[in-house]
Amino acid sequence: MISFQKLIGLSALVGSARAVSLSDYCTATFATSVLPTQDLGLGVTLDVSSVSATLATNKSFTSEWFGTVAIDYCNITFAYSHDGIANDVVHVSYLVPPPDKFLNRYVSTGGGGFAINSGSSFSPVGIISGAVSGITDGGFGNFNTEFDEVFLLANNTVNWQATYMFGYQAHHELATLGKQLTRNFFNVSDSQKIYSYYQGCSEGGREGWSQIQRFADQFDGLVTGAPALRFSHQQTNHLSGGVIEKAIGYFPPPCELEKIVNLTIAACDGLDGRVDGVVARSDLCKLTFNYNSTIGQPYYCAASNGGLPGSSSTPEQNGTITAEGVAVASAFTNGLMDSKGKRIYINPQPGSAFTDATTQFNEDSGEWEPNLSGIGAQWIARYLYLQQKDSLDSLDNVTADTLRDWMTSGMQKYQDSLQTTWPDLSPFKAAGGKVIHVHGEADSSIPAGSSIHYYDSVRNSMYDDLSYNDSISAMDDFYRLYIVPGGEHCGSNQDQPGGGWPATTLQAVIEWAEKGTAPDKLNNTGDIDVLCKWPLRPLWSNNGSHFDCVYDSKSTESWTYTFDAFKYPVY
């Protein structure tokens, strides 16, 4: 057993000379001695018996968010409970860098789908950046248990503690504990600053905004990718493809829609001034491309047996694009409209995959039909109807108006936990926070227009007394949005591989927060090696030899939507 005096001495070494190695302090005993037991105002009690410390050396990780790295770290985990709540256990995990790599930083990383963490998809970026890097299990049981598994205590009985933890509270606690653990671990004095950061995409992007909107001074900088904002609207909208197809009376084979996507990419590729397989100006594509031009084009896809146990097989698909298929593609791209012609929501940009309109083959009937295996049907069955089901039985009697009303119902029910659209970020700006917001232009899951709509909601809420240009300039002080040409959902796109993905976003926000170096453009791994800051858009001239970021009012307006189907503001 190491004596208390020796632990204190070791902590001083870690914090000053930093001459010790990972193996010197990567022990449960030392980790226990530096737990964040200070009163942090969280109302939690740490379980000192739960502490573990595991050494990892030369561990290799790969992600589009940071590339491929080999890192050393100490993984410290412990549990805590909320005072006054019975049978409550939350687990947190922190990757701690070697002392000589520590740069007085802490990083939280988020999840995806209904997972509150993404494991190693993001967390190693903290070690790369000289930070302690944390994840949480939200109190759901373990790091692999997702929110949907614990959301209902029984049919019709919501687990509200889990819901608020998933909505925002777990990440607040993770960061608060993590920052203090970092300070204790490396013996950083109270007079020295620990810079704190966050990175996440999709659900992880929403989690980041949940912190910005509620805990203004928690992070110095954040990277939020393709956030699942407007949670009820976004999840319900996953059903829009099937409802549109049902209204038209045609369920196109997936191969037909794939062919329309490929023809759209080919037609709109050069609208940015260079032919490179990337639709970098989907706004110009929306303004000029006519889906009717694809009618009659042949498509072919070989039969598939599904490949996995329980997965459905599909027959050979051989035909030509039909007027009905084009009608589906056009209506889907236009976005969901109600029976009065008013806008309910938006869908992905032209050139994106028609993921939410992709049908499945019914072997019994020999027909194509809506695919109800996704998150949209689960959202309605479980989170609105409160039943332990993963899907709806069918879309019978479900119309666009039904989806609109479901969106409203979900917003009312989860406004204070999951919706995450508070537009006044004045406290965050006043605290000196910086946020880099990225979104793939060809995102087929969360439309890129969703992020632009939130950006404009913030701009209009905070700077309604300024001109457009002045309001953009004011936003630039703390909030910058980048649309990734050809980018898919939280990563690169196999249909437009030249689009790449920005792999140094966290490093960029660190430079901004710590040195005041604001990113005018963002580095990208694709053929377009820099990304333009919204509302500027990419444009090549001189036969594709010169690149500019330009402003185009018509293009910008094509991204602007008014959700007039609702009688309340949709931020």
Coordinates of C-alpha atoms in Angstrom, one line a residue:
M1 CA 0.0 0.0 0.0
I2 CA 1.4 3.4 -1.0
S3 CA 1.4 5.9 1.9
F4 CA -0.7 9.1 1.7
Q5 CA 2.5 11.2 1.9
K6 CA 4.0 9.3 -1.0
L7 CA 0.8 9.9 -3.0
I8 CA 0.9 13.6 -2.3
G9 CA 4.5 13.7 -3.4
L10 CA 3.8 11.8 -6.6
S11 CA 0.9 14.2 -7.4
A12 CA 3.3 17.1 -6.9
L13 CA 5.8 15.4 -9.3
V14 CA 3.0 14.9 -11.9
G15 CA 2.0 18.5 -11.6
S16 CA 5.4 20.1 -11.6
A17 CA 8.4 18.3 -13.1
R18 CA 6.1 15.7 -14.7
A19 CA 9.1 13.3 -14.7
V20 CA 7.0 10.3 -13.7
S21 CA 5.8 7.8 -16.2
L22 CA 2.2 6.6 -16.8
S23 CA 2.9 3.4 -14.9
D24 CA 4.0 5.3 -11.8
Y25 CA 0.5 6.8 -11.3
C26 CA -1.9 4.6 -13.3
T27 CA -3.1 2.7 -10.2
A28 CA -6.4 2.5 -8.5
T29 CA -4.8 3.7 -5.3
F30 CA -3.4 6.9 -6.8
A31 CA -6.6 7.5 -8.8
T32 CA -8.7 7.1 -5.6
S33 CA -6.5 9.7 -3.8
V34 CA -7.2 12.4 -6.5
L35 CA -10.9 11.8 -7.0
P36 CA -12.9 15.0 -7.4
T37 CA -14.5 14.8 -3.9
Q38 CA -14.7 18.6 -3.6
D39 CA -18.2 20.1 -3.3
L40 CA -18.9 20.8 -6.9
G41 CA -22.6 21.6 -6.4
L42 CA -23.7 18.4 -8.2
G43 CA -25.5 16.7 -5.4
V44 CA -23.6 13.4 -6.0
T45 CA -21.6 11.0 -4.0
L46 CA -18.6 9.2 -5.4
D47 CA -18.1 5.5 -4.8
V48 CA -14.5 5.2 -3.8
S49 CA -14.7 1.4 -4.0
S50 CA -15.5 1.5 -7.7
V51 CA -12.2 3.1 -8.9
S52 CA -10.1 1.3 -11.5
A53 CA -7.1 2.4 -13.5
T54 CA -5.9 0.6 -16.6
L55 CA -2.7 1.3 -18.4
A56 CA -2.7 1.3 -22.3
T57 CA 0.5 1.8 -24.4
N58 CA 0.8 2.3 -28.1
K59 CA -2.9 1.8 -28.5
S60 CA -4.0 2.4 -32.1
F61 CA -7.2 4.2 -33.0
T62 CA -8.7 5.4 -36.3
S63 CA -11.4 8.0 -36.9
E64 CA -12.3 10.5 -39.6
W65 CA -12.4 13.1 -36.8
F66 CA -8.7 12.7 -36.0
G67 CA -7.0 10.3 -38.4
T68 CA -5.0 7.3 -37.2
V69 CA -3.0 7.6 -34.0
A70 CA -1.1 5.4 -31.5
I71 CA -1.4 6.7 -28.0
D72 CA -0.5 6.0 -24.4
Y73 CA -3.0 6.7 -21.6
C74 CA -4.4 5.6 -18.3
N75 CA -8.1 4.8 -18.3
I76 CA -9.6 5.7 -15.0
T77 CA -13.2 4.7 -14.3
F78 CA -15.4 5.3 -11.2
A79 CA -19.0 5.4 -10.3
Y80 CA -21.2 7.9 -8.4
S81 CA -24.8 8.2 -7.3
H82 CA -27.2 11.1 -7.0
D83 CA -28.1 12.0 -3.5
G84 CA -31.6 11.0 -2.6
I85 CA -32.2 8.7 -5.6
A86 CA -32.4 5.0 -4.8
N87 CA -30.5 2.4 -6.9
D88 CA -28.8 5.1 -8.9
V89 CA -25.3 4.5 -10.4
V90 CA -23.5 6.5 -13.0
H91 CA -20.2 5.4 -14.5
V92 CA -17.6 7.7 -16.0
S93 CA -14.4 7.0 -17.8
Y94 CA -11.4 9.3 -18.2
L95 CA -8.4 8.7 -20.5
V96 CA -5.4 10.5 -18.9
P97 CA -2.4 11.4 -21.0
P98 CA 1.3 10.9 -20.0
P99 CA 2.5 13.8 -17.7
D100 CA 4.9 15.1 -20.4
K101 CA 2.0 15.3 -22.9
F102 CA -0.5 17.1 -20.6
L103 CA -1.3 20.7 -21.7
N104 CA -3.8 21.8 -19.0
R105 CA -6.8 20.7 -21.0
Y106 CA -9.9 18.6 -20.5
V107 CA -12.2 17.2 -23.2
S108 CA -15.7 15.6 -23.1
T109 CA -16.9 13.5 -26.0
G110 CA -20.4 12.6 -27.0
G111 CA -22.5 9.8 -28.5
G112 CA -24.6 9.0 -31.5
G113 CA -28.1 7.6 -32.1
F114 CA -29.5 6.8 -28.6
A115 CA -26.0 6.2 -27.3
I116 CA -24.7 8.8 -24.9
N117 CA -21.1 8.0 -25.7
S118 CA -19.3 6.9 -28.9
G119 CA -16.5 4.9 -27.2
S120 CA -13.2 5.4 -29.0
S121 CA -14.7 7.2 -32.0
F122 CA -14.0 10.6 -30.3
S123 CA -12.3 10.1 -27.0
P124 CA -8.7 9.6 -28.2
V125 CA -8.8 13.1 -29.7
G126 CA -8.4 14.4 -26.1
I127 CA -5.1 12.5 -25.6
I128 CA -3.9 13.8 -29.0
S129 CA -4.6 17.3 -27.8
G130 CA -2.9 17.0 -24.4
A131 CA -6.1 16.6 -22.5
V132 CA -7.9 14.3 -20.1
S133 CA -10.7 12.9 -22.1
G134 CA -14.0 11.8 -20.6
I135 CA -17.1 9.7 -21.5
T136 CA -20.2 8.8 -19.4
D137 CA -22.7 5.9 -19.4
G138 CA -25.5 8.3 -18.3
G139 CA -26.4 6.0 -15.5
F140 CA -27.9 3.5 -17.9
G141 CA -26.0 0.5 -16.6
N142 CA -22.7 0.4 -18.5
F143 CA -20.9 2.2 -21.3
N144 CA -22.6 -0.1 -23.9
T145 CA -26.2 0.5 -22.7
E146 CA -28.1 3.0 -24.8
F147 CA -30.9 5.4 -23.7
D148 CA -33.7 3.5 -25.5
E149 CA -33.0 0.4 -23.4
V150 CA -33.8 2.3 -20.1
F151 CA -36.2 5.0 -21.3
L152 CA -39.3 3.1 -20.1
L153 CA -39.6 1.6 -16.7
A154 CA -42.7 -0.1 -18.0
N155 CA -45.3 0.5 -20.7
N156 CA -46.6 4.1 -20.2
T157 CA -44.1 4.9 -17.5
V158 CA -41.2 7.1 -18.5
N159 CA -37.9 7.0 -16.7
W160 CA -37.6 10.7 -16.4
Q161 CA -34.3 10.5 -14.5
A162 CA -32.7 8.7 -17.4
T163 CA -34.4 11.2 -19.8
Y164 CA -32.9 14.2 -18.2
M165 CA -29.5 12.6 -17.9
F166 CA -29.6 11.8 -21.6
G167 CA -30.9 15.2 -22.4
Y168 CA -28.2 17.3 -20.7
Q169 CA -27.4 16.4 -17.1
A170 CA -25.0 13.5 -17.5
H171 CA -22.7 15.6 -19.7
H172 CA -22.7 18.5 -17.3
E173 CA -21.7 16.1 -14.5
L174 CA -19.1 14.4 -16.6
A175 CA -17.4 17.7 -17.4
T176 CA -17.7 19.1 -13.9
L177 CA -16.2 16.0 -12.4
G178 CA -13.7 15.6 -15.2
K179 CA -12.3 19.1 -14.9
Q180 CA -11.7 18.7 -11.2
L181 CA -10.2 15.3 -11.6
T182 CA -7.8 16.7 -14.1
R183 CA -6.8 19.5 -11.7
N184 CA -6.4 17.1 -8.8
F185 CA -4.5 14.5 -10.9
F186 CA -1.9 16.9 -12.2
N187 CA -1.8 19.0 -9.1
V188 CA -2.8 22.1 -11.1
S189 CA -3.3 25.1 -8.7
D190 CA -6.5 27.0 -8.6
S191 CA -4.7 30.0 -10.1
Q192 CA -4.0 28.1 -13.3
K193 CA -6.6 27.6 -15.9
I194 CA -7.8 24.2 -17.1
Y195 CA -9.1 24.7 -20.6
S196 CA -12.2 22.6 -21.3
Y197 CA -13.5 21.4 -24.6
Y198 CA -16.2 19.1 -26.2
Q199 CA -16.5 17.2 -29.4
G200 CA -19.4 15.1 -30.7
C201 CA -21.5 14.5 -33.8
S202 CA -25.2 13.7 -34.4
E203 CA -26.6 12.9 -31.0
G204 CA -23.2 13.9 -29.7
G205 CA -23.7 17.2 -31.6
R206 CA -27.0 17.7 -29.8
E207 CA -25.4 16.9 -26.5
G208 CA -22.8 19.6 -27.1
W209 CA -25.6 22.2 -27.8
S210 CA -27.4 21.1 -24.6
Q211 CA -24.4 22.2 -22.7
I212 CA -23.9 25.5 -24.5
Q213 CA -27.6 26.4 -24.0
R214 CA -27.7 25.6 -20.2
F215 CA -24.1 25.8 -18.8
A216 CA -22.6 28.8 -20.4
D217 CA -19.1 28.7 -18.8
Q218 CA -18.7 24.9 -18.8
F219 CA -16.6 24.7 -22.0
D220 CA -14.1 27.1 -23.5
G221 CA -14.7 25.6 -27.0
L222 CA -16.9 23.0 -28.6
V223 CA -17.0 21.1 -31.9
T224 CA -20.6 20.1 -32.7
G225 CA -21.2 18.0 -35.9
A226 CA -24.6 17.5 -37.6
P227 CA -26.5 17.9 -34.3
A228 CA -29.8 16.2 -33.8
L229 CA -31.5 19.4 -32.8
R230 CA -35.3 19.8 -32.9
F231 CA -35.3 16.3 -31.6
S232 CA -39.0 15.5 -32.0
H233 CA -39.2 17.0 -35.5
Q234 CA -36.0 15.4 -36.6
Q235 CA -36.8 11.9 -35.4
T236 CA -40.4 12.0 -36.7
N237 CA -39.2 13.3 -40.0
H238 CA -37.4 10.0 -40.6
L239 CA -40.9 8.7 -41.6
S240 CA -41.4 11.4 -44.2
G241 CA -40.1 9.2 -47.1
G242 CA -42.6 6.5 -46.5
V243 CA -45.5 8.9 -46.0
I244 CA -44.6 10.8 -49.2
E245 CA -44.5 7.5 -51.2
K246 CA -47.8 6.4 -49.7
A247 CA -49.4 9.7 -50.8
I248 CA -48.0 9.3 -54.3
G249 CA -48.9 5.7 -54.4
Y250 CA -45.5 4.4 -55.5
F251 CA -42.7 2.7 -53.6
P252 CA -39.6 2.9 -55.8
P253 CA -37.1 0.0 -55.7
P254 CA -33.9 1.3 -53.9
C255 CA -31.9 0.9 -57.1
E256 CA -34.2 3.4 -58.9
L257 CA -33.5 6.0 -56.2
E258 CA -29.8 5.2 -56.2
K259 CA -29.7 5.8 -60.0
I260 CA -31.4 9.2 -59.5
V261 CA -28.8 10.1 -56.9
N262 CA -25.9 9.2 -59.2
L263 CA -27.5 11.2 -62.1
T264 CA -28.0 14.2 -59.8
I265 CA -24.4 14.1 -58.7
A266 CA -23.2 13.9 -62.3
A267 CA -25.4 16.8 -63.4
C268 CA -24.6 19.1 -60.5
D269 CA -20.9 18.2 -60.0
G270 CA -19.6 21.1 -62.1
L271 CA -21.8 23.9 -60.7
D272 CA -19.0 25.0 -58.3
G273 CA -16.7 25.5 -61.3
R274 CA -14.9 22.2 -61.2
V275 CA -15.8 18.6 -62.1
D276 CA -14.4 16.4 -59.3
G277 CA -17.2 14.0 -58.3
V278 CA -18.4 16.3 -55.5
V279 CA -21.6 18.4 -55.4
A280 CA -20.1 21.4 -53.6
R281 CA -23.0 23.6 -54.5
S282 CA -26.1 21.6 -53.7
D283 CA -27.9 25.0 -53.4
L284 CA -27.3 25.7 -57.1
C285 CA -28.3 22.1 -57.9
K286 CA -31.6 22.7 -56.0
L287 CA -32.2 25.9 -58.0
T288 CA -31.4 24.5 -61.5
F289 CA -31.6 20.7 -61.6
N290 CA -34.9 19.1 -62.8
Y291 CA -35.4 15.5 -61.7
N292 CA -37.6 14.9 -64.8
S293 CA -34.4 14.8 -66.9
T294 CA -33.7 11.4 -65.4
I295 CA -36.9 9.7 -66.5
G296 CA -36.2 6.8 -68.8
Q297 CA -32.6 6.2 -67.7
P298 CA -31.8 2.5 -67.0
Y299 CA -30.9 1.1 -63.7
Y300 CA -29.7 -2.3 -62.5
C301 CA -28.8 -3.8 -59.2
A302 CA -28.0 -7.5 -58.6
A303 CA -30.0 -9.6 -56.2
S304 CA -28.9 -9.7 -52.6
N305 CA -29.5 -12.3 -49.9
G306 CA -29.1 -9.7 -47.1
G307 CA -25.8 -11.1 -45.9
L308 CA -26.7 -11.3 -42.2
P309 CA -28.9 -13.6 -40.2
G310 CA -32.4 -12.2 -40.1
S311 CA -31.7 -9.6 -42.7
S312 CA -34.1 -9.4 -45.7
S313 CA -33.1 -10.4 -49.2
T314 CA -33.8 -8.2 -52.3
P315 CA -34.5 -9.4 -55.8
E316 CA -32.7 -8.3 -58.9
Q317 CA -33.7 -4.7 -59.8
N318 CA -33.7 -4.0 -63.5
G319 CA -35.7 -1.2 -65.1
T320 CA -35.8 2.5 -66.1
I321 CA -36.5 5.5 -63.9
T322 CA -40.2 6.2 -63.9
A323 CA -42.2 9.4 -63.6
E324 CA -43.5 8.1 -60.3
G325 CA -40.0 7.5 -59.0
V326 CA -39.1 11.1 -60.0
A327 CA -42.2 12.4 -58.3
V328 CA -41.1 10.7 -55.1
A329 CA -37.5 12.0 -55.4
S330 CA -38.7 15.5 -56.1
A331 CA -41.3 15.6 -53.3
F332 CA -38.8 14.1 -50.8
T333 CA -36.1 16.7 -51.6
N334 CA -38.7 19.5 -51.4
G335 CA -39.5 18.4 -47.8
L336 CA -42.6 17.6 -45.9
M337 CA -45.7 19.7 -46.6
D338 CA -49.1 19.5 -44.8
S339 CA -52.5 19.2 -46.5
K340 CA -52.7 23.0 -46.7
G341 CA -49.4 23.3 -48.6
K342 CA -47.5 24.7 -45.5
R343 CA -44.0 23.5 -44.6
I344 CA -43.6 21.0 -41.9
Y345 CA -39.9 20.1 -42.2
I346 CA -36.9 19.8 -44.5
N347 CA -35.1 16.9 -46.1
P348 CA -31.5 16.4 -47.4
Q349 CA -30.0 18.4 -50.2
P350 CA -30.0 17.2 -53.9
G351 CA -27.2 14.7 -54.4
S352 CA -27.7 13.1 -51.0
A353 CA -28.8 9.5 -50.6
F354 CA -32.6 8.9 -50.2
T355 CA -32.0 7.0 -47.0
D356 CA -35.3 7.9 -45.4
A357 CA -37.2 7.0 -48.6
T358 CA -35.5 3.7 -49.2
T359 CA -38.0 0.8 -49.4
Q360 CA -37.8 -2.8 -48.4
F361 CA -38.9 -5.9 -50.3
N362 CA -41.8 -7.9 -48.9
E363 CA -41.1 -11.5 -49.9
D364 CA -44.7 -12.6 -49.1
S365 CA -46.4 -10.0 -51.3
G366 CA -43.6 -9.6 -53.8
E367 CA -43.9 -5.8 -53.5
W368 CA -41.7 -2.9 -52.3
E369 CA -43.0 -1.2 -49.2
P370 CA -42.0 1.4 -46.6
N371 CA -39.1 0.5 -44.4
L372 CA -40.2 0.9 -40.7
S373 CA -37.0 -0.5 -39.1
G374 CA -35.5 2.9 -38.5
I375 CA -35.3 5.4 -35.7
G376 CA -38.4 7.3 -36.9
A377 CA -40.8 4.4 -36.2
Q378 CA -39.1 3.7 -32.9
W379 CA -39.5 7.3 -31.8
I380 CA -43.2 7.2 -32.3
A381 CA -43.8 3.8 -30.9
R382 CA -41.6 4.1 -27.8
Y383 CA -41.2 7.9 -27.1
L384 CA -44.7 9.1 -28.0
Y385 CA -46.9 6.0 -27.5
L386 CA -44.7 4.9 -24.6
Q387 CA -44.7 1.2 -25.6
Q388 CA -41.8 -1.2 -25.4
K389 CA -41.7 -1.6 -29.1
D390 CA -39.0 -0.8 -31.7
S391 CA -41.4 0.1 -34.6
L392 CA -44.9 0.9 -35.8
D393 CA -46.9 -1.9 -37.3
S394 CA -47.6 0.1 -40.5
L395 CA -48.2 3.6 -41.9
D396 CA -51.9 3.0 -42.3
N397 CA -53.8 6.3 -41.8
V398 CA -50.5 8.2 -41.3
T399 CA -50.4 11.4 -43.4
A400 CA -48.1 14.4 -43.5
D401 CA -50.5 16.1 -41.1
T402 CA -50.1 13.1 -38.7
L403 CA -46.3 13.6 -38.8
R404 CA -46.8 17.3 -38.1
D405 CA -49.0 16.6 -35.1
W406 CA -46.6 13.9 -33.8
M407 CA -43.8 16.5 -34.0
T408 CA -45.8 18.9 -31.9
S409 CA -46.7 16.2 -29.4
G410 CA -43.0 15.2 -29.0
M411 CA -41.9 18.8 -28.7
Q412 CA -44.4 19.5 -25.9
K413 CA -43.4 16.4 -24.0
Y414 CA -39.6 16.8 -24.3
Q415 CA -39.2 20.5 -24.7
D416 CA -37.1 20.8 -21.5
S417 CA -35.0 17.7 -22.1
L418 CA -34.4 16.6 -25.7
Q419 CA -35.6 19.4 -28.1
T420 CA -32.4 21.4 -27.6
T421 CA -33.2 24.5 -29.6
W422 CA -32.8 27.4 -27.2
P423 CA -31.6 30.3 -29.5
D424 CA -30.3 32.9 -27.1
L425 CA -26.6 32.1 -26.5
S426 CA -25.7 35.4 -25.0
P427 CA -24.5 33.8 -21.7
F428 CA -22.2 31.5 -23.7
K429 CA -20.8 34.4 -25.7
A430 CA -20.4 36.5 -22.6
A431 CA -18.4 33.7 -20.9
G432 CA -16.0 33.7 -23.8
G433 CA -17.0 30.4 -25.3
K434 CA -16.3 29.4 -28.9
V435 CA -18.1 26.8 -31.0
I436 CA -17.3 25.3 -34.4
H437 CA -20.3 23.7 -36.0
V438 CA -19.9 21.4 -39.0
H439 CA -22.4 19.5 -41.2
G440 CA -22.0 17.3 -44.2
E441 CA -23.7 18.9 -47.2
A442 CA -24.9 15.5 -48.4
D443 CA -26.0 14.3 -45.0
S444 CA -28.8 11.8 -45.6
S445 CA -29.8 11.4 -42.0
I446 CA -29.9 14.9 -40.6
P447 CA -30.4 17.5 -43.3
A448 CA -27.6 20.1 -43.6
G449 CA -30.4 22.7 -43.7
S450 CA -31.2 21.8 -40.1
S451 CA -27.9 23.3 -38.9
I452 CA -28.3 26.4 -41.0
H453 CA -31.9 26.9 -39.6
Y454 CA -30.5 26.8 -36.0
Y455 CA -27.6 29.1 -36.9
D456 CA -30.1 31.6 -38.3
S457 CA -32.4 31.2 -35.2
V458 CA -29.5 32.2 -33.0
R459 CA -28.5 35.1 -35.3
N460 CA -32.1 36.4 -35.5
S461 CA -32.7 36.0 -31.7
M462 CA -29.4 37.7 -30.6
Y463 CA -28.9 40.3 -33.4
D464 CA -32.4 41.2 -34.7
D465 CA -31.4 44.9 -34.5
L466 CA -28.4 44.5 -36.8
S467 CA -28.1 44.2 -40.6
Y468 CA -27.5 40.8 -42.1
N469 CA -23.8 41.4 -42.7
D470 CA -23.3 42.9 -39.2
S471 CA -25.2 40.0 -37.6
I472 CA -22.9 37.5 -39.4
S473 CA -19.9 39.5 -38.1
A474 CA -21.3 39.4 -34.6
M475 CA -21.8 35.6 -34.8
D476 CA -18.2 35.2 -36.0
D477 CA -17.0 36.3 -32.6
F478 CA -18.1 33.1 -31.0
Y479 CA -20.0 30.8 -33.4
R480 CA -18.9 29.6 -36.9
L481 CA -20.7 27.1 -39.1
Y482 CA -19.0 25.1 -41.9
I483 CA -20.9 23.0 -44.5
V484 CA -18.7 20.1 -45.8
P485 CA -19.2 19.7 -49.6
G486 CA -20.1 16.0 -50.4
G487 CA -20.0 15.1 -46.7
E488 CA -22.4 12.5 -45.4
H489 CA -23.6 12.0 -41.8
C490 CA -20.6 12.7 -39.5
G491 CA -18.1 11.5 -42.1
S492 CA -17.1 11.2 -45.7
N493 CA -19.4 9.9 -48.4
Q494 CA -18.8 6.8 -50.5
D495 CA -21.0 8.4 -53.3
Q496 CA -18.8 11.6 -53.3
P497 CA -15.4 10.4 -51.8
G498 CA -13.6 13.5 -52.9
G499 CA -15.5 15.5 -50.3
G500 CA -13.5 14.3 -47.4
W501 CA -14.0 15.4 -43.8
P502 CA -12.5 18.0 -41.5
A503 CA -10.1 16.0 -39.2
T504 CA -8.7 18.9 -37.1
T505 CA -11.8 20.6 -35.9
L506 CA -10.9 20.3 -32.2
Q507 CA -7.4 21.6 -32.8
A508 CA -9.0 24.6 -34.6
V509 CA -11.3 25.5 -31.7
I510 CA -8.4 25.1 -29.3
E511 CA -6.4 27.7 -31.3
W512 CA -9.5 29.9 -31.3
A513 CA -10.1 29.6 -27.5
E514 CA -6.5 29.8 -26.3
K515 CA -4.8 32.0 -28.8
G516 CA -7.7 34.0 -30.3
T517 CA -6.9 32.6 -33.8
A518 CA -10.4 32.4 -35.3
P519 CA -10.7 29.9 -38.2
D520 CA -11.7 31.9 -41.4
K521 CA -11.6 28.6 -43.3
L522 CA -11.4 25.1 -41.9
N523 CA -9.0 22.4 -43.0
N524 CA -10.5 19.5 -44.8
T525 CA -9.1 16.1 -46.0
G526 CA -11.0 16.1 -49.3
D527 CA -10.1 17.4 -52.8
I528 CA -11.4 20.7 -51.5
D529 CA -8.8 21.1 -48.8
V530 CA -10.5 24.1 -47.0
L531 CA -14.1 24.7 -46.0
C532 CA -15.9 28.0 -46.3
K533 CA -17.4 29.7 -43.3
W534 CA -21.2 30.0 -43.7
P535 CA -22.8 31.9 -45.4
L536 CA -19.9 31.8 -47.9
R537 CA -20.0 29.1 -50.5
P538 CA -17.2 27.4 -52.6
L539 CA -16.6 28.5 -56.2
W540 CA -13.8 27.6 -58.6
S541 CA -12.8 29.8 -61.5
N542 CA -10.2 29.7 -64.3
N543 CA -11.1 26.2 -65.3
G544 CA -11.0 24.9 -61.7
S545 CA -7.6 26.4 -60.9
H546 CA -8.6 29.1 -58.5
F547 CA -10.8 28.7 -55.4
D548 CA -12.9 31.3 -53.6
C549 CA -15.4 31.5 -50.9
V550 CA -18.2 33.6 -52.2
Y551 CA -21.6 35.1 -51.1
D552 CA -24.6 34.3 -53.3
S553 CA -27.9 35.6 -52.0
K554 CA -30.1 33.3 -54.1
S555 CA -28.1 30.3 -52.9
T556 CA -28.3 31.4 -49.3
E557 CA -32.1 32.0 -49.6
S558 CA -32.5 28.4 -50.9
W559 CA -31.3 27.2 -47.5
T560 CA -33.9 29.4 -45.6
Y561 CA -37.1 27.8 -44.4
T562 CA -40.2 29.0 -42.6
F563 CA -42.0 26.1 -40.8
D564 CA -45.4 27.7 -41.2
A565 CA -47.3 24.5 -40.6
F566 CA -46.9 25.1 -36.9
K567 CA -48.5 27.8 -34.8
Y568 CA -45.4 28.2 -32.7
P569 CA -41.7 29.2 -33.4
V570 CA -39.5 26.3 -34.6
Y571 CA -36.0 27.4 -33.8

